[in-house]
Short mmCIF file of C-alpha atoms in Angstrom, two decimals:
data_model
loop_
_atom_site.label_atom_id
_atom_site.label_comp_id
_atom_site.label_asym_id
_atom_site.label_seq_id
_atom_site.Cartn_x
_atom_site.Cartn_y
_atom_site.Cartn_z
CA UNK Q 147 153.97 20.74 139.40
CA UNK Q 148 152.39 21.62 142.49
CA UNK Q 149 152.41 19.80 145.92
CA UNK Q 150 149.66 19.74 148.52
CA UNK Q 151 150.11 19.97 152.06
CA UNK Q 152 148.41 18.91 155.21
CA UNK Q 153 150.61 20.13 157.32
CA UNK Q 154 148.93 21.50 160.67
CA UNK Q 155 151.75 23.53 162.03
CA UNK Q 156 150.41 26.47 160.70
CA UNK Q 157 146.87 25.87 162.05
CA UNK Q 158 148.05 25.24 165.45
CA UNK Q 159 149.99 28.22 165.52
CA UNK Q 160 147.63 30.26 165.06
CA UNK Q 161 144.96 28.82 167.87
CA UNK Q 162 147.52 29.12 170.04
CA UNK Q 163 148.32 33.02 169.33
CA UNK Q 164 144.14 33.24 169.06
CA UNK Q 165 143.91 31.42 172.70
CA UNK Q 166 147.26 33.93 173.91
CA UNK Q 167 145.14 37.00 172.63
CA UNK Q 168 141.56 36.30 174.34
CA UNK Q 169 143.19 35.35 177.79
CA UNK Q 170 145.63 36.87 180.21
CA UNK Q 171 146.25 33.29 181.55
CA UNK Q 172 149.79 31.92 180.50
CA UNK Q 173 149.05 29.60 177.69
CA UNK Q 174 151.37 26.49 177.80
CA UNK Q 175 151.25 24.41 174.38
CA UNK Q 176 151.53 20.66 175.17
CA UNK Q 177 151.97 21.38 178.49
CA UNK Q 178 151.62 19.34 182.00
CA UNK Q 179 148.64 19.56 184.00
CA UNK Q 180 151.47 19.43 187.56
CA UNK Q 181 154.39 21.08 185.64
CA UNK Q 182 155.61 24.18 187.46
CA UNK Q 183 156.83 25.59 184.55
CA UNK Q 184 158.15 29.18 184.69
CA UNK Q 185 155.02 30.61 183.31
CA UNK Q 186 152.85 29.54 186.34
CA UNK Q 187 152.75 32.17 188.49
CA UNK Q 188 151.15 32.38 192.08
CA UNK Q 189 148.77 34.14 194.73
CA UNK Q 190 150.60 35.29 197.68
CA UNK Q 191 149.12 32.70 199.91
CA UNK Q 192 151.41 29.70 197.50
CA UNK Q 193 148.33 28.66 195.58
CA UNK Q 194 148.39 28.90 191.54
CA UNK Q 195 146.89 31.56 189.30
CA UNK Q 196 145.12 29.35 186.41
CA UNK Q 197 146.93 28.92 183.53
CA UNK Q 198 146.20 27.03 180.14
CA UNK Q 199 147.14 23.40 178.30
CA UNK Q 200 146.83 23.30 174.69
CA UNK Q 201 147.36 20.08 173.29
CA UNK Q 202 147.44 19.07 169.73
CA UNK Q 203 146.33 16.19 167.94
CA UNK Q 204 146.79 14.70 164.52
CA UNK Q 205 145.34 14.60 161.21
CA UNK Q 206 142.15 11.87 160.68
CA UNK Q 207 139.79 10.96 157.95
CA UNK Q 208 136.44 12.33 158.86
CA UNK Q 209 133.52 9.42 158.86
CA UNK Q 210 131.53 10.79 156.76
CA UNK Q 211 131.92 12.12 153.36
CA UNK Q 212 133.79 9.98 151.16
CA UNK Q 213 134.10 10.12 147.58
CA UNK Q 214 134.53 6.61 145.12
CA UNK Q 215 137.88 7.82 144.36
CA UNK Q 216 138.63 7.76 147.48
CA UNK Q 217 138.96 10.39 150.42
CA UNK Q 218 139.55 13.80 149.10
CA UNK Q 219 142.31 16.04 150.59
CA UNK Q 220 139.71 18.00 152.39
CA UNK Q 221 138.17 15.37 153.67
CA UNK Q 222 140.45 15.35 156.69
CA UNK Q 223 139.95 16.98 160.18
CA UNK Q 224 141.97 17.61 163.78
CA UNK Q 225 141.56 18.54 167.27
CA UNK Q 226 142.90 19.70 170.31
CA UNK Q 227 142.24 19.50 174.22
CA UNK Q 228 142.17 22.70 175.90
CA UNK Q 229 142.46 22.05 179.69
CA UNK Q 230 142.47 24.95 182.61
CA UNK Q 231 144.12 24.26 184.98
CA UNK Q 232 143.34 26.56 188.55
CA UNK Q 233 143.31 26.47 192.65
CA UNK Q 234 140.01 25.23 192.56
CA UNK Q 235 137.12 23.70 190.25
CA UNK Q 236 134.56 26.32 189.90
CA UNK Q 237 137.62 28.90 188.55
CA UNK Q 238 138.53 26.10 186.24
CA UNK Q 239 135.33 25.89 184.97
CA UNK Q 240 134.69 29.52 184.53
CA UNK Q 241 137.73 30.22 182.66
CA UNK Q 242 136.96 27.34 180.40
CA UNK Q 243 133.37 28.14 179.33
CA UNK Q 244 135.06 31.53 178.39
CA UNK Q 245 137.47 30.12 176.14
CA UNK Q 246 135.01 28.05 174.80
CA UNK Q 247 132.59 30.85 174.03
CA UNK Q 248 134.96 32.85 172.29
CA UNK Q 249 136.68 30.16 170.30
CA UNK Q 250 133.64 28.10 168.64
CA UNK Q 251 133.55 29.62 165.11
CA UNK Q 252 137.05 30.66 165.09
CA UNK Q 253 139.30 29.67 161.87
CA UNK Q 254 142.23 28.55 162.37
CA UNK Q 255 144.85 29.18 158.88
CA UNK Q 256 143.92 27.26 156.00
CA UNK Q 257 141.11 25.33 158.07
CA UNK Q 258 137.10 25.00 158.70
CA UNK Q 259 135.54 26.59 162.12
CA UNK Q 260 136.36 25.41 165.23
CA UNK Q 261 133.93 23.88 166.68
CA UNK Q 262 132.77 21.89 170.05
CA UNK Q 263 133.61 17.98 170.66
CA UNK Q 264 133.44 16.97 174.24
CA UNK Q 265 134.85 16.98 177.15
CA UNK Q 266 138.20 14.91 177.80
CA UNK Q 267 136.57 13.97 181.35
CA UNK Q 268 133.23 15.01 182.83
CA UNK Q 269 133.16 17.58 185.62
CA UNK Q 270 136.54 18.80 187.40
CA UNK Q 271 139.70 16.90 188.43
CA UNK Q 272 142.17 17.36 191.33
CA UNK Q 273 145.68 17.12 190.26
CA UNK Q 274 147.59 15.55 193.57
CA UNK Q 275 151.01 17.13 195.22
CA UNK Q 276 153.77 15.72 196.55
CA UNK Q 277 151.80 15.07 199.93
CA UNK Q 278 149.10 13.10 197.94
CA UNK Q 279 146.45 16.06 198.38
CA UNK Q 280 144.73 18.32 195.49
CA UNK Q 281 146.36 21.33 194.64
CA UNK Q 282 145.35 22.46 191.94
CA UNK Q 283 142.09 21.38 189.35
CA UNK Q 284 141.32 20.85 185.97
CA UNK Q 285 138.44 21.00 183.82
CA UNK Q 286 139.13 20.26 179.61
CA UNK Q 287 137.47 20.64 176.71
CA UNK Q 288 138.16 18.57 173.13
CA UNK Q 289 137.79 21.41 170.13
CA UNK Q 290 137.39 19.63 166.60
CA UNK Q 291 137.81 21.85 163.05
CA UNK Q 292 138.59 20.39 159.97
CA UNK Q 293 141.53 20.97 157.82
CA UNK Q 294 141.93 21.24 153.73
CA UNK Q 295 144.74 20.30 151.65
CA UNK Q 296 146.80 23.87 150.84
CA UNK Q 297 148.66 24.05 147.24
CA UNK Q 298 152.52 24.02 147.65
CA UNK Q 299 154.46 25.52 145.21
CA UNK Q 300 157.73 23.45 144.14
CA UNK Q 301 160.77 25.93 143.93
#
């Protein structure tokens, strides 16, 4: 008997290698908008080069769409933030209507089009160091696509 799976690893695997292959910005999955992770690098005066967040979320019902029986295994869909992260807004912002252009209408595995929700936070944020000043900005994006049920086979 087969089993059905809504498992999203294999979706989010593969935005992430989409995101890795349309930007030469580090790409940090579930990353931390201050982390100084080894994958930041910098400009010569001490300031960062932008770099990417991808963070995932889980599985929902959609709101619309139900059946009597109830909801249907493709009646399910996901998301994920993408937030730059750069020395100042207006890079931030540049980088992430780029991203945005080129990933509405991508697939991810086994799921629907990408396609635009909103923004996690309107306009760009300063991200404080350890002298209480900005150092860096952020600008995000929420991405929605929705997901179907994939047939499992049982060893």
């Amino acid at each position: 008997m087969a089993e059905y799976s809504l498992d999203l690893t294999a979706a989010q695997d593969s935005i992430t290698e989409y995101v890795q292959s349309i930007s030469v910005q580090p790409v940090i999955p579930e990353g931390d908008m201050s982390d100084d992770s080894e994958k930041i690098e910098r400009y010569p005066d001490g300031s960062i080069k932008p770099f990417i967040i991808l963070r995932f979320y889980n599985l929902r019902r959609r709101p619309r769409g139900r059946s009597f029986g109830g909801p249907r295994l493709d009646q399910r869909e996901s998301s994920f933030d993408i937030v730059v992260v750069a020395r100042d807004g207006d890079s931030a912002g540049r980088l992430l209507n780029r991203l945005e252009d080129k990933l509405i209408g991508f697939k991810p595995e086994g799921c629907g089009s990408i396609v635009d929700g909103s923004a996690v936070w309107e306009g760009a944020r300063g991200i404080l160091d350890g002298s209480n000043k900005p150092s860096r900005w952020a600008k995000t994006s929420r991405m929605n696509y929705g997901t179907q049920a994939r047939n499992v086979t049982t060893p």
